[in-house]
Coordinates of C-alpha atoms (C1' of nucleotides) in Angstrom, one line a residue:
Chain A
X191 CA 8.6 23.3 16.9
X192 CA 7.7 22.5 13.4
X193 CA 9.2 19.9 11.2
X194 CA 10.5 20.5 7.7
X195 CA 7.9 19.5 5.1
X196 CA 10.2 17.2 3.2
X197 CA 8.8 14.1 4.9
X198 CA 5.8 12.3 3.6
X199 CA 2.6 14.2 4.0
X200 CA 4.2 17.3 2.7
X201 CA 0.9 18.8 1.8
X202 CA -0.6 18.1 5.2
X203 CA 2.5 19.2 7.0
X204 CA 2.3 22.5 5.1
X205 CA -1.2 23.0 6.5
X206 CA -0.2 22.0 10.0
X207 CA 2.8 24.3 9.9
X208 CA 0.5 27.1 8.9
X209 CA -1.9 26.4 11.7
X210 CA 0.9 26.3 14.2
X211 CA 2.4 29.5 12.9
X212 CA -0.8 31.4 12.9
X213 CA -1.6 30.2 16.4
X214 CA -4.7 28.5 15.3
X215 CA -3.6 25.4 17.1
X216 CA -0.9 24.9 19.8
X217 CA -0.6 21.2 19.5
X218 CA -1.2 18.5 16.9
X219 CA -3.8 15.9 17.7
X220 CA -4.8 13.3 15.0
X221 CA -6.8 10.2 15.0
X222 CA -7.0 6.9 13.2
X223 CA -10.8 6.1 13.0
X224 CA -11.4 2.6 11.6
X225 CA -14.9 1.1 11.5
X226 CA -14.7 -2.4 13.1
X227 CA -16.2 -4.1 10.1
X228 CA -13.2 -5.7 8.5
X229 CA -9.5 -6.2 8.7
X230 CA -6.9 -3.5 8.2
X231 CA -5.0 -3.5 5.0
X232 CA -1.9 -1.9 3.6
X233 CA -4.0 1.1 2.7
X234 CA -4.9 1.6 6.3
X235 CA -1.2 1.3 7.1
X236 CA -0.7 4.4 5.0
X237 CA -3.2 6.3 7.1
X238 CA -1.9 4.9 10.4
X239 CA 1.7 5.9 9.5
X240 CA 0.5 9.3 8.5
X241 CA -1.6 10.0 11.5
X242 CA 0.7 8.5 14.1
X243 CA 3.7 9.8 12.3
X244 CA 2.4 13.4 12.3
X245 CA 1.6 13.2 16.0
X246 CA 5.1 11.8 16.7
X247 CA 6.9 14.4 14.6
X248 CA 5.0 17.3 16.0
X249 CA 5.1 16.1 19.6
X250 CA 1.4 15.7 19.7
X251 CA -0.8 12.6 20.0
X252 CA -2.8 10.3 17.9
X253 CA -6.0 8.6 19.1
X254 CA -7.3 5.2 18.0
X255 CA -11.0 5.7 17.7
X256 CA -13.5 3.0 16.6
X257 CA -16.1 4.5 14.4
X258 CA -18.8 2.2 15.6
X259 CA -22.0 3.8 14.7
X260 CA -23.5 1.0 12.7
X261 CA -23.7 -2.1 15.0
X262 CA -25.3 -4.2 12.4
X263 CA -22.1 -4.8 10.5
X264 CA -19.6 -4.4 13.2
X265 CA -18.0 -7.1 15.3
X266 CA -15.6 -7.4 18.3
X267 CA -13.5 -9.8 16.2
X268 CA -12.5 -6.8 14.1
X269 CA -11.8 -4.6 17.1
X270 CA -9.3 -7.1 18.5
X271 CA -7.7 -7.6 15.1
X272 CA -7.4 -3.8 14.5
X273 CA -5.8 -3.1 17.8
X274 CA -3.4 -6.0 17.3
X275 CA -2.5 -4.8 13.8
X276 CA -1.9 -1.1 14.8
X277 CA 0.3 -2.2 17.7
X278 CA 2.2 -4.7 15.5
X279 CA 2.9 -1.9 13.1
X280 CA 4.7 -0.2 15.9
X281 CA 2.3 2.5 17.1
X282 CA 1.0 3.3 20.5
X283 CA -2.2 5.2 21.3
X284 CA -1.4 5.2 25.0
X285 CA -4.5 6.0 27.0
X286 CA -6.2 7.4 23.9
X287 CA -8.5 4.6 22.9
X288 CA -12.0 5.8 22.1
X289 CA -15.2 4.8 20.5
X290 CA -17.8 6.9 18.8
X291 CA -20.2 5.0 21.0
X292 CA -18.7 6.8 24.0
X293 CA -20.3 10.0 22.6
X294 CA -23.8 8.7 21.9
X295 CA -25.3 10.6 24.8
X296 CA -23.5 13.9 24.0
X297 CA -24.5 13.5 20.4
X298 CA -28.0 13.0 21.4
X299 CA -28.0 16.2 23.5
X300 CA -26.5 18.1 20.6
X301 CA -29.1 16.8 18.2
X302 CA -31.7 18.0 20.6
X303 CA -30.1 21.4 20.4
X304 CA -30.5 21.3 16.7
X305 CA -34.1 20.3 17.0
X306 CA -34.8 23.1 19.5
X307 CA -33.1 25.5 17.1
X308 CA -35.3 24.4 14.2
X309 CA -32.3 23.0 12.4
X310 CA -33.2 19.3 12.5
X311 CA -36.5 17.5 12.1
X312 CA -38.0 14.1 12.3
X313 CA -38.9 12.8 8.8
X314 CA -41.4 10.0 8.2
X315 CA -40.5 9.4 4.6
X316 CA -39.4 5.9 3.7
X317 CA -35.8 5.4 2.5
X318 CA -37.1 5.2 -1.1
X319 CA -39.1 8.4 -0.7
X320 CA -36.1 10.2 0.8
X321 CA -34.1 9.2 -2.2
X322 CA -36.8 10.5 -4.6
X323 CA -37.0 13.8 -2.8
X324 CA -33.3 14.2 -2.8
X325 CA -33.3 15.0 -6.5
X326 CA -30.4 14.0 -8.8
X327 CA -26.9 15.3 -9.6
X328 CA -28.4 17.9 -11.9
X329 CA -31.8 18.5 -10.4
X330 CA -32.5 20.0 -7.0
X331 CA -34.3 18.0 -4.4
X332 CA -37.7 18.7 -3.0
X333 CA -38.5 19.4 0.6
X334 CA -39.9 16.6 2.7
X335 CA -43.5 17.2 3.7
X336 CA -42.3 16.8 7.3
X337 CA -39.7 19.5 7.0
X338 CA -41.9 22.1 8.5
X339 CA -42.9 20.2 11.6
X340 CA -43.0 22.3 14.7
X341 CA -40.2 22.2 17.2
X342 CA -42.6 20.8 19.8
X343 CA -43.6 18.0 17.5
X344 CA -40.0 17.2 16.5
X345 CA -38.9 17.2 20.1
X346 CA -41.7 14.8 21.0
X347 CA -41.1 12.5 18.1
X348 CA -37.4 12.5 18.5
X349 CA -37.7 11.5 22.1
X350 CA -40.1 8.8 21.3
X351 CA -37.7 7.5 18.6
X352 CA -35.2 7.0 21.3
X353 CA -37.8 5.5 23.6
X354 CA -38.4 2.8 21.1
X355 CA -42.0 3.7 20.2
X356 CA -41.5 3.4 16.5
X357 CA -40.5 0.5 14.3
X358 CA -37.1 0.2 12.6
X359 CA -36.7 2.4 9.6
X360 CA -39.9 4.2 10.1
X361 CA -38.5 7.6 10.9
X362 CA -35.2 9.4 10.9
X363 CA -33.9 12.7 12.2
X364 CA -32.6 15.0 9.5
X365 CA -30.6 18.2 9.5
X366 CA -32.5 21.0 7.9
X367 CA -30.0 22.5 5.5
X368 CA -30.7 23.0 1.8
X369 CA -32.6 20.7 -0.5
X370 CA -31.4 22.6 -3.5
X371 CA -27.7 22.5 -2.7
X372 CA -25.6 21.3 -5.5
X373 CA -23.8 19.3 -2.9
X374 CA -26.1 16.4 -2.2
X375 CA -24.6 15.9 1.2
X376 CA -26.3 19.1 2.3
X377 CA -29.8 18.1 1.1
X378 CA -31.1 17.5 4.6
X379 CA -28.8 14.6 5.5
X380 CA -29.9 11.9 7.9
X381 CA -28.5 12.1 11.4
X382 CA -30.3 9.2 13.1
X383 CA -31.9 6.1 12.0
X384 CA -33.9 3.6 14.1
X385 CA -32.4 0.2 14.4
X386 CA -32.9 -2.4 17.1
X387 CA -29.4 -3.7 16.9
X388 CA -27.3 -4.7 19.8
X389 CA -24.2 -2.6 20.0
X390 CA -20.9 -4.2 21.1
X391 CA -20.4 -1.5 23.7
X392 CA -23.7 0.0 24.5
X393 CA -25.7 -3.1 24.4
X394 CA -29.4 -2.5 24.0
X395 CA -29.3 1.0 25.5
X396 CA -30.0 2.5 22.1
X397 CA -32.3 1.8 19.2
X398 CA -31.4 4.9 17.3
X399 CA -27.9 5.3 16.0
X400 CA -26.1 8.3 14.5
X401 CA -24.8 8.3 11.0
X402 CA -21.1 8.9 10.1
X403 CA -21.6 12.5 9.1
X404 CA -23.4 13.4 12.3
X405 CA -21.0 11.5 14.6
X406 CA -17.6 12.0 13.1
X407 CA -16.9 15.7 13.3
X408 CA -18.5 16.0 16.7
X409 CA -16.3 13.1 18.0
X410 CA -13.3 14.8 16.6
X411 CA -14.3 18.0 18.5
X412 CA -14.9 16.2 21.7
X413 CA -11.5 14.6 21.6
X414 CA -9.8 17.9 20.7
X415 CA -8.6 16.5 17.3
X416 CA -6.9 19.4 15.5
X417 CA -6.4 17.8 12.1
X418 CA -8.9 15.2 11.0
X419 CA -7.3 13.4 8.1
X420 CA -9.4 11.3 5.8
X421 CA -9.5 10.2 2.2
X422 CA -10.6 12.1 -0.9
X423 CA -14.1 10.7 -1.1
X424 CA -15.0 12.6 2.0
X425 CA -14.1 15.9 0.4
X426 CA -17.8 16.6 -0.5
X427 CA -18.7 15.9 3.2
X428 CA -16.5 18.7 4.5
X429 CA -19.1 21.4 4.1
X430 CA -21.4 19.3 6.2
X431 CA -18.7 18.5 8.7
X432 CA -18.2 22.2 9.1
X433 CA -21.9 23.0 9.2
X434 CA -22.5 20.8 12.2
X435 CA -19.5 22.3 14.0
X436 CA -20.9 25.7 13.3
X437 CA -24.2 25.0 14.8
X438 CA -23.0 23.5 18.1
X439 CA -21.2 24.6 21.3
X440 CA -18.4 22.1 20.6
X441 CA -15.3 22.3 22.7
X442 CA -12.8 22.5 19.9
X443 CA -12.7 23.1 16.2
X444 CA -11.1 20.3 14.2
X445 CA -10.1 20.7 10.6
X446 CA -10.7 18.0 8.0
X447 CA -7.9 17.4 5.5
X448 CA -8.2 14.9 2.7
X449 CA -5.5 12.8 0.9
X450 CA -5.6 10.1 -1.8
X451 CA -6.1 6.5 -0.6
X452 CA -3.5 3.9 -1.6
X453 CA -3.9 1.6 -4.5
X454 CA -1.4 -1.1 -5.1
X455 CA -0.9 -2.9 -8.4
X456 CA -1.7 -6.6 -8.6
X457 CA -4.0 -6.6 -5.7
X458 CA -7.3 -5.1 -4.5
X459 CA -7.9 -2.9 -1.6
X460 CA -11.6 -2.6 -1.1
X461 CA -13.1 -4.2 2.0
X462 CA -15.9 -5.5 -0.2
X463 CA -13.5 -7.4 -2.5
X464 CA -11.3 -8.6 0.3
X465 CA -14.4 -9.9 2.1
X466 CA -15.5 -11.6 -1.0
X467 CA -12.1 -13.4 -1.3
X468 CA -12.3 -14.6 2.3
X469 CA -16.0 -15.7 2.2
X470 CA -15.7 -17.2 -1.2
X471 CA -12.8 -19.4 -0.1
X472 CA -10.4 -17.9 -2.6
X473 CA -7.9 -17.4 0.1
X474 CA -7.7 -19.1 3.5
X475 CA -8.8 -16.2 5.6
X476 CA -8.0 -12.6 6.4
X477 CA -4.5 -13.5 7.3
X478 CA -3.8 -15.6 4.2
X479 CA -0.2 -14.6 3.3
X480 CA -1.4 -13.5 -0.1
X481 CA -3.8 -10.9 1.3
X482 CA -2.8 -7.2 1.4
X483 CA -4.2 -7.1 4.9
X484 CA -1.8 -6.3 7.8
X485 CA -2.6 -9.7 9.2
X486 CA -1.8 -11.4 5.9
X487 CA 1.4 -9.5 5.4
X488 CA 2.4 -10.4 9.0
X489 CA 1.7 -14.0 8.3
X490 CA 3.6 -13.8 5.1
X491 CA 6.6 -12.6 6.9
X492 CA 6.7 -8.9 6.2
X493 CA 8.2 -6.8 8.9
X494 CA 6.6 -3.7 10.5
X495 CA 9.8 -1.8 9.5
X496 CA 9.4 -2.6 5.9
X497 CA 5.8 -1.6 5.8
X498 CA 6.5 1.7 7.6
X499 CA 9.3 2.3 5.2
X500 CA 7.0 1.7 2.3
X501 CA 4.4 4.1 3.7
X502 CA 7.1 6.7 3.9
X503 CA 8.3 6.2 0.4
X504 CA 5.0 6.4 -1.3
X505 CA 4.3 9.8 0.0
X506 CA 1.0 11.5 0.6
X507 CA -0.7 13.6 -2.0
X508 CA -4.1 14.3 -3.5
X509 CA -3.8 12.7 -6.9
X510 CA -5.3 9.3 -7.4
X511 CA -2.5 6.8 -8.0
X512 CA -1.5 3.2 -8.0
X513 CA 1.8 2.3 -6.4
X514 CA 3.8 -0.4 -8.1
X515 CA 3.9 -3.6 -6.1
X516 CA 7.6 -3.7 -6.9
X517 CA 8.2 -0.9 -4.5
X518 CA 6.7 -2.8 -1.6
X519 CA 8.8 -5.8 -2.6
X520 CA 11.9 -3.6 -2.7
X521 CA 11.1 -2.4 0.8
X522 CA 11.0 -5.9 2.3
X523 CA 14.0 -7.1 0.4
X524 CA 16.0 -4.2 1.6
X525 CA 15.0 -4.8 5.2
X526 CA 15.6 -8.5 5.2
X527 CA 18.8 -8.3 3.3
X528 CA 20.2 -6.6 6.4
X529 CA 18.8 -9.0 9.0
X530 CA 18.1 -12.5 7.5
X531 CA 20.6 -15.3 8.0
X532 CA 21.6 -17.1 4.8
X533 CA 21.0 -20.8 4.7
X534 CA 20.5 -23.4 2.0
X535 CA 17.4 -25.2 0.8
X536 CA 16.9 -27.0 -2.4
X537 CA 13.4 -26.5 -3.7
X538 CA 13.2 -29.1 -6.5
X539 CA 15.9 -31.6 -5.8
X540 CA 18.0 -33.4 -8.4
X541 CA 20.3 -36.1 -7.1
X542 CA 24.0 -35.5 -7.8
X543 CA 26.6 -38.1 -7.2
X544 CA 30.3 -37.3 -6.9
X545 CA 32.0 -40.3 -8.3
X546 CA 35.5 -39.7 -7.0
X547 CA 34.3 -38.8 -3.5
X548 CA 34.6 -41.7 -1.0
X549 CA 31.3 -43.2 -0.2
X550 CA 31.9 -43.3 3.6
X551 CA 33.3 -39.8 3.9
X552 CA 31.4 -36.9 5.4
X553 CA 32.8 -33.4 5.8
X554 CA 31.4 -30.7 8.0
X555 CA 31.7 -27.5 6.1
X556 CA 31.8 -24.2 7.8
X557 CA 29.3 -21.8 6.3
X558 CA 28.7 -18.2 7.5
X559 CA 25.3 -16.9 8.2
X560 CA 26.1 -13.5 7.0
X561 CA 28.6 -13.8 4.1
X562 CA 28.6 -10.1 3.4
X563 CA 29.0 -9.0 6.9
X564 CA 32.2 -10.4 8.4
X565 CA 32.0 -8.5 11.6
X566 CA 28.7 -10.1 12.3
X567 CA 29.8 -13.5 13.3
X568 CA 27.9 -16.7 13.1
X569 CA 28.2 -19.8 11.1
X570 CA 27.1 -23.4 11.1
X571 CA 28.5 -26.7 9.9
X572 CA 26.9 -28.2 6.8
X573 CA 27.4 -31.9 6.1
X574 CA 28.9 -32.8 2.7
X575 CA 29.1 -36.2 1.2
X576 CA 29.2 -38.2 -2.0
X577 CA 25.4 -37.8 -2.6
X578 CA 23.9 -34.4 -2.8
X579 CA 20.8 -32.6 -4.1
X580 CA 21.0 -29.6 -6.2
X581 CA 18.3 -27.5 -7.8
X582 CA 16.8 -29.0 -11.0
X583 CA 16.8 -25.5 -12.5
X584 CA 20.5 -25.3 -12.0
X585 CA 21.1 -28.0 -14.6
X586 CA 20.4 -27.9 -18.3
X587 CA 21.3 -30.6 -20.8
X588 CA 21.5 -28.1 -23.6
X589 CA 22.4 -24.8 -22.0
X590 CA 21.7 -21.6 -23.8
X591 CA 24.6 -19.1 -24.2
X592 CA 24.2 -17.1 -21.1
X593 CA 23.5 -20.0 -18.8
X594 CA 26.5 -20.6 -16.5
X595 CA 25.3 -23.2 -14.2
X596 CA 25.7 -27.0 -14.5
X597 CA 25.6 -28.8 -17.8
X598 CA 27.3 -31.8 -19.3
X599 CA 31.1 -31.2 -19.1
X600 CA 30.6 -28.0 -17.2
X601 CA 32.1 -27.1 -13.8
X602 CA 30.4 -25.1 -11.1
X603 CA 31.1 -24.1 -7.6
X604 CA 29.1 -25.7 -4.8
X605 CA 28.4 -22.9 -2.3
X606 CA 31.1 -23.0 0.4
X607 CA 32.4 -26.2 -1.0
X608 CA 34.1 -27.8 -4.0
X609 CA 34.1 -27.3 -7.7
X610 CA 32.3 -30.2 -9.3
X611 CA 32.2 -31.1 -13.0
X612 CA 29.3 -32.9 -14.6
X613 CA 30.4 -36.1 -16.3
X614 CA 27.2 -37.7 -17.0
X615 CA 23.4 -37.8 -16.7
X616 CA 21.1 -40.7 -15.8
X617 CA 17.6 -40.7 -17.1
X618 CA 14.5 -42.7 -16.4
X619 CA 14.3 -45.2 -19.2
X620 CA 10.6 -44.8 -19.7
X621 CA 10.1 -41.0 -19.3
X622 CA 13.5 -39.7 -20.3
X623 CA 13.4 -37.6 -17.3
X624 CA 16.8 -36.7 -15.8
X625 CA 17.0 -38.5 -12.4
X626 CA 20.6 -38.1 -11.5
X627 CA 23.8 -36.2 -12.3
X628 CA 27.2 -37.8 -12.2
X629 CA 30.1 -35.5 -11.3
X630 CA 33.7 -35.4 -10.1
X631 CA 35.0 -33.0 -7.7
X632 CA 38.3 -31.1 -7.5
X633 CA 39.8 -31.8 -4.0
X634 CA 42.0 -28.7 -4.2
X635 CA 39.2 -26.4 -4.9
X636 CA 38.2 -25.8 -1.3
X637 CA 39.6 -23.8 1.5
X638 CA 41.9 -20.7 1.6
X639 CA 44.0 -20.3 -1.5
X640 CA 41.6 -22.4 -3.5
X641 CA 40.9 -21.2 -7.0
X642 CA 38.0 -18.7 -7.1
X643 CA 34.9 -20.1 -8.6
X644 CA 35.3 -18.1 -11.8
X645 CA 34.6 -20.8 -14.2
X646 CA 30.9 -21.0 -13.8
X647 CA 28.3 -20.1 -11.3
X648 CA 27.9 -21.0 -7.7
X649 CA 25.0 -23.2 -6.9
X650 CA 23.4 -24.2 -3.6
X651 CA 23.2 -27.8 -2.5
X652 CA 22.3 -30.1 0.4
X653 CA 23.5 -33.5 1.4
X654 CA 21.2 -36.2 0.2
X655 CA 21.9 -38.3 3.3
X656 CA 21.7 -35.5 5.9
X657 CA 19.3 -33.0 4.6
X658 CA 15.8 -32.8 6.0
X659 CA 12.5 -32.6 4.2
X660 CA 11.2 -29.0 4.4
X661 CA 7.8 -27.7 3.9
X662 CA 7.9 -24.7 1.6
X663 CA 5.1 -22.5 0.4
X664 CA 5.8 -20.3 -2.5
X665 CA 3.6 -17.2 -2.5
X666 CA 3.3 -14.9 -5.4
X667 CA 1.1 -12.0 -6.4
X668 CA -2.6 -12.7 -5.7
X669 CA -3.6 -11.3 -9.1
X670 CA -2.2 -11.8 -12.6
X671 CA -2.9 -8.3 -13.8
X672 CA -1.8 -4.9 -12.6
X673 CA -5.3 -3.6 -12.0
X674 CA -7.7 -6.4 -11.1
X675 CA -10.3 -4.1 -9.7
X676 CA -11.5 -3.2 -13.2
X677 CA -14.6 -1.1 -13.6
X678 CA -16.0 -2.6 -16.7
X679 CA -18.5 -4.6 -14.7
X680 CA -16.4 -7.8 -15.0
X681 CA -15.6 -10.0 -12.0
X682 CA -12.2 -9.1 -10.5
X683 CA -11.8 -12.7 -9.3
X684 CA -11.3 -13.8 -12.9
X685 CA -7.9 -12.2 -12.6
X686 CA -6.8 -14.3 -9.6
X687 CA -3.3 -15.7 -10.2
X688 CA -3.7 -19.5 -10.2
X689 CA -0.1 -19.8 -9.1
X690 CA -0.3 -17.4 -6.2
X691 CA 0.4 -20.3 -3.9
X692 CA 2.6 -23.3 -4.8
X693 CA 3.2 -25.9 -2.1
X694 CA 6.5 -27.6 -2.6
X695 CA 6.4 -31.3 -1.8
X696 CA 10.0 -32.4 -2.0
X697 CA 12.1 -29.5 -0.8
X698 CA 15.2 -30.5 1.2
X699 CA 17.0 -28.2 3.6
X700 CA 20.2 -28.3 5.4
X701 CA 19.9 -30.2 8.8
X702 CA 19.9 -27.1 10.9
X703 CA 16.6 -26.0 9.4
X704 CA 14.6 -28.4 11.5
X705 CA 15.4 -26.2 14.5
X706 CA 13.9 -23.1 12.9
X707 CA 11.4 -21.5 15.2
X708 CA 8.1 -19.9 14.4
X709 CA 8.5 -16.3 13.4
X710 CA 12.1 -16.6 12.2
X711 CA 13.1 -15.1 8.9
X712 CA 15.9 -16.5 6.7
X713 CA 17.2 -16.2 3.2
X714 CA 17.4 -19.4 1.3
X715 CA 20.4 -18.5 -0.8
X716 CA 19.7 -17.7 -4.4
X717 CA 16.0 -18.2 -3.8
X718 CA 14.4 -15.6 -1.6
X719 CA 13.4 -14.6 2.0
X720 CA 11.3 -17.0 4.0
X721 CA 9.3 -16.8 7.2
X722 CA 8.6 -19.7 9.5
X723 CA 4.8 -19.7 9.6
X724 CA 3.7 -19.1 13.2
X725 CA 0.4 -21.0 12.7
X726 CA 1.3 -24.2 10.8
X727 CA 4.8 -24.8 12.1
X728 CA 5.4 -27.4 14.7
X729 CA 8.5 -27.9 16.8
X730 CA 10.9 -29.8 14.6
X731 CA 8.7 -29.3 11.6
X732 CA 8.8 -25.7 10.4
X733 CA 6.8 -24.5 7.5
X734 CA 8.5 -21.8 5.4
X735 CA 6.4 -19.1 3.7
X736 CA 8.2 -17.3 0.9
X737 CA 8.0 -13.7 1.7
X738 CA 9.5 -12.5 -1.5
X739 CA 11.9 -13.9 -4.0
X740 CA 15.4 -12.5 -4.6
X741 CA 15.7 -10.4 -7.7
X742 CA 16.6 -12.8 -10.5
X743 CA 18.4 -11.4 -13.5
X744 CA 18.8 -14.9 -15.0
X745 CA 15.0 -15.1 -15.1
X746 CA 14.9 -12.0 -17.2
X747 CA 17.5 -13.3 -19.6
X748 CA 15.8 -16.6 -19.8
X749 CA 12.5 -15.0 -20.4
X750 CA 13.9 -12.9 -23.3
X751 CA 15.0 -16.1 -24.9
Chain B
rU104 C1' -24.6 19.7 -20.1
rG105 C1' -24.9 20.1 -10.9
rG106 C1' -21.0 20.1 -7.4
rG107 C1' -16.2 18.7 -5.6
rG108 C1' -11.3 17.1 -6.9
rU109 C1' -6.8 15.7 -9.8
rG110 C1' -3.4 16.1 -14.1
rU111 C1' 5.2 16.6 -13.3
rG112 C1' 9.5 10.8 -17.3
rG113 C1' 6.9 3.4 -17.0
rC114 C1' 5.0 3.9 -11.3
rC115 C1' 5.0 7.1 -7.0
rA116 C1' 6.5 12.1 -5.7
rA117 C1' 9.1 17.1 -4.3
rG118 C1' 8.4 21.9 -6.1
rC119 C1' 4.3 27.3 -4.1
rG120 C1' 7.3 33.2 -9.9
rG121 C1' 13.7 32.5 -11.0
rU122 C1' 14.9 28.7 -14.9
rA123 C1' 12.6 20.5 -13.1
rA124 C1' 14.7 16.8 -6.0
rG125 C1' 14.4 11.8 -4.6
rG126 C1' 12.6 6.7 -4.7
rC127 C1' 10.9 2.3 -7.5
rA128 C1' 11.3 0.2 -12.3
rG129 C1' 14.6 0.0 -16.7
rC130 C1' 19.6 0.0 -19.1
rG131 C1' 25.0 -0.3 -18.9
rG132 C1' 29.5 -1.3 -16.1
rA133 C1' 32.6 -2.6 -11.5
rC134 C1' 32.8 -6.0 -7.6
rU135 C1' 31.1 -10.7 -5.9
rC136 C1' 32.1 -18.5 -3.8
rU137 C1' 24.2 -15.9 -3.7
rG138 C1' 23.0 -14.5 -11.9
rG139 C1' 21.6 -11.7 -4.5
rU140 C1' 23.9 -7.5 -2.1
rU141 C1' 27.0 -3.2 -2.8
rC142 C1' 29.2 0.5 -6.0
rC143 C1' 29.5 3.7 -10.3
rG144 C1' 27.1 5.6 -14.5
rC145 C1' 23.0 6.3 -18.1
rU146 C1' 18.5 6.9 -20.4
rA147 C1' 14.2 9.5 -21.3
rU148 C1' 10.3 15.6 -25.8
rA149 C1' 8.2 14.7 -17.3
rC150 C1' 5.4 19.8 -15.8
rG151 C1' -2.4 17.4 -19.9
rG152 C1' -3.4 21.1 -24.5
rG153 C1' -3.9 26.2 -26.1
rG154 C1' -3.7 31.3 -25.0
rG155 C1' -2.2 35.3 -21.7
rU156 C1' 0.4 38.2 -17.6
rU157 C1' 5.8 38.7 -16.5
rC158 C1' 12.5 40.3 -17.7
rG159 C1' 11.3 35.3 -16.3
rA160 C1' 5.7 30.5 -15.1
rA161 C1' 5.3 23.6 -13.4
rU162 C1' 4.3 27.6 -10.1
rC163 C1' -0.4 33.6 -11.5
rC164 C1' -5.0 34.4 -15.1
rC165 C1' -8.3 32.5 -19.1
rU166 C1' -9.9 28.5 -21.8
rC167 C1' -10.1 23.5 -23.5
rC168 C1' -9.3 18.2 -22.6
rA169 C1' -8.8 13.8 -19.6
rC170 C1' -9.6 11.1 -15.3
rC171 C1' -11.6 10.4 -10.2
rC172 C1' -15.6 11.2 -6.3
rC173 C1' -21.0 12.4 -4.9
rA174 C1' -28.0 10.8 -5.9
rG175 C1' -26.7 4.7 1.6
rC176 C1' -31.4 5.4 6.9
rC177 C1' -22.5 2.6 4.7
rA178 C1' -18.1 4.6 6.4

RNA sequence: UGGGGUGUGGCCAAGCGGUAAGGCAGCGGACUCUGGUUCCGCUAUACGGGGGUUCGAAUCCCUCCACCCCAGCCA
């Protein structure tokens, strides 16, 4: 009945195991409660995987509940995006889709109970005055002059608040707890505020809306949530969460448990900053492939499997931490290494002419899609002729010691094809730029029994006559520093990586690539994994987004000098 | 100098009184027609510091230090 606690969320599983063992709960019901005021990001994915994962492992259920108590900043656009993202991640809430707004009437009735019990009162203080009365971290607050209003007056005023008799912001309903509490959340927190704002679900039915603190725990109780998992910053709210439950005839007793939110290096995770990037035009929208949003990662080409794997590997704990982006990259590489077909695409073409290869000859070379997985059949023919394109980076006129690709006089293997030796270089007379490589090939170097390509490296290529122009977008980390969300008051946008997106203009791919369809993922050998962009690709004109590069030990060597 | 939290190798993270898992990163080597993958191996004074209890402590107690969160009618 209970799962071992070795899986992620060990700390939470330990608590659940205890509650199950003691008979405190008989089933596990969790919830993922996003506020529809922005797009979901990888940090939310951690929470989604945790909540739905717990429900799955314990044979319980997980609800998707929109925490829509503040209509002014919420929008249906976000609702749709959130549902799409959760589903895409692979989770199903079944019939358990809820909205805090569904409970507005019940919450109202319960608030009335508190008023009748003298535990809540209508306060006429302005927002500023309330703040002043609240005191500070080290000084106790002072009671509002309205704190002692009679039950009758409170009942009357509260009803008229709902009836729309008072202007926005003129009054609030407050819980009467303890103005001297060292926990500021208990200094008579606001439960309702007056706002004539049209709600996406309740329309104009209400002009008073509940605050998070007042709505959340009660919503959990109504839904029978057993374990209400949230992030660390809500820890201070737990006493309030419990206070409300203690005062009311709620149908169940949920338990709040906190865990540390996810931070990822080289990116930012706050809604505010992500919103700023979108609205400031620093990225092309919430689904820009560089964004850490679920939509962005999906557009980039990440798979739900890789994201889920990532969420499992990072674990769940209570210590603030920042996960290395390299771990995320490792997850997607591992997944795609298993499932992506290998094909060839030259990113920055350098013409290569094979002098001893007949000008009118064309060979169709058989190349497997999964070289490392023989049982998995599949291959295509790649045209080979006298004129090819190879990667500029694969040639160096004066190669350093550890460089074993093409250089004057050097021989390398052309992937799936012949060994070629560089016999000369042609340069632009004016600029001195290398414009063409002259080579000779070894006719006996192909096919079974041919000498292994031990001499040099193996490089990818494409036929200059048959290859097709390919649109490639190289995405890299959005920020150039590990922790862009610095707290020294500086602008995080100063750390944006100017090379987070490089659009390649002259890339050439093997002919078959024109047939790539939106949503496909491939590996361009020796380069990385790519995704056929579902938005910008057209039939016959695919656009490839680089999801992640391959690990590159040569780059490390080269960097060291 | 109010309250609530957290501190285990570069980054995450198990561990819950019996003598420090695992992953990522890093470093070697094997293999390889991807400088990819795979495989093997390695490194490191890792339990914030100092006391104490105990036969025995990362795990219990005391104390100190560091960092995070809280003064929205945001969530």
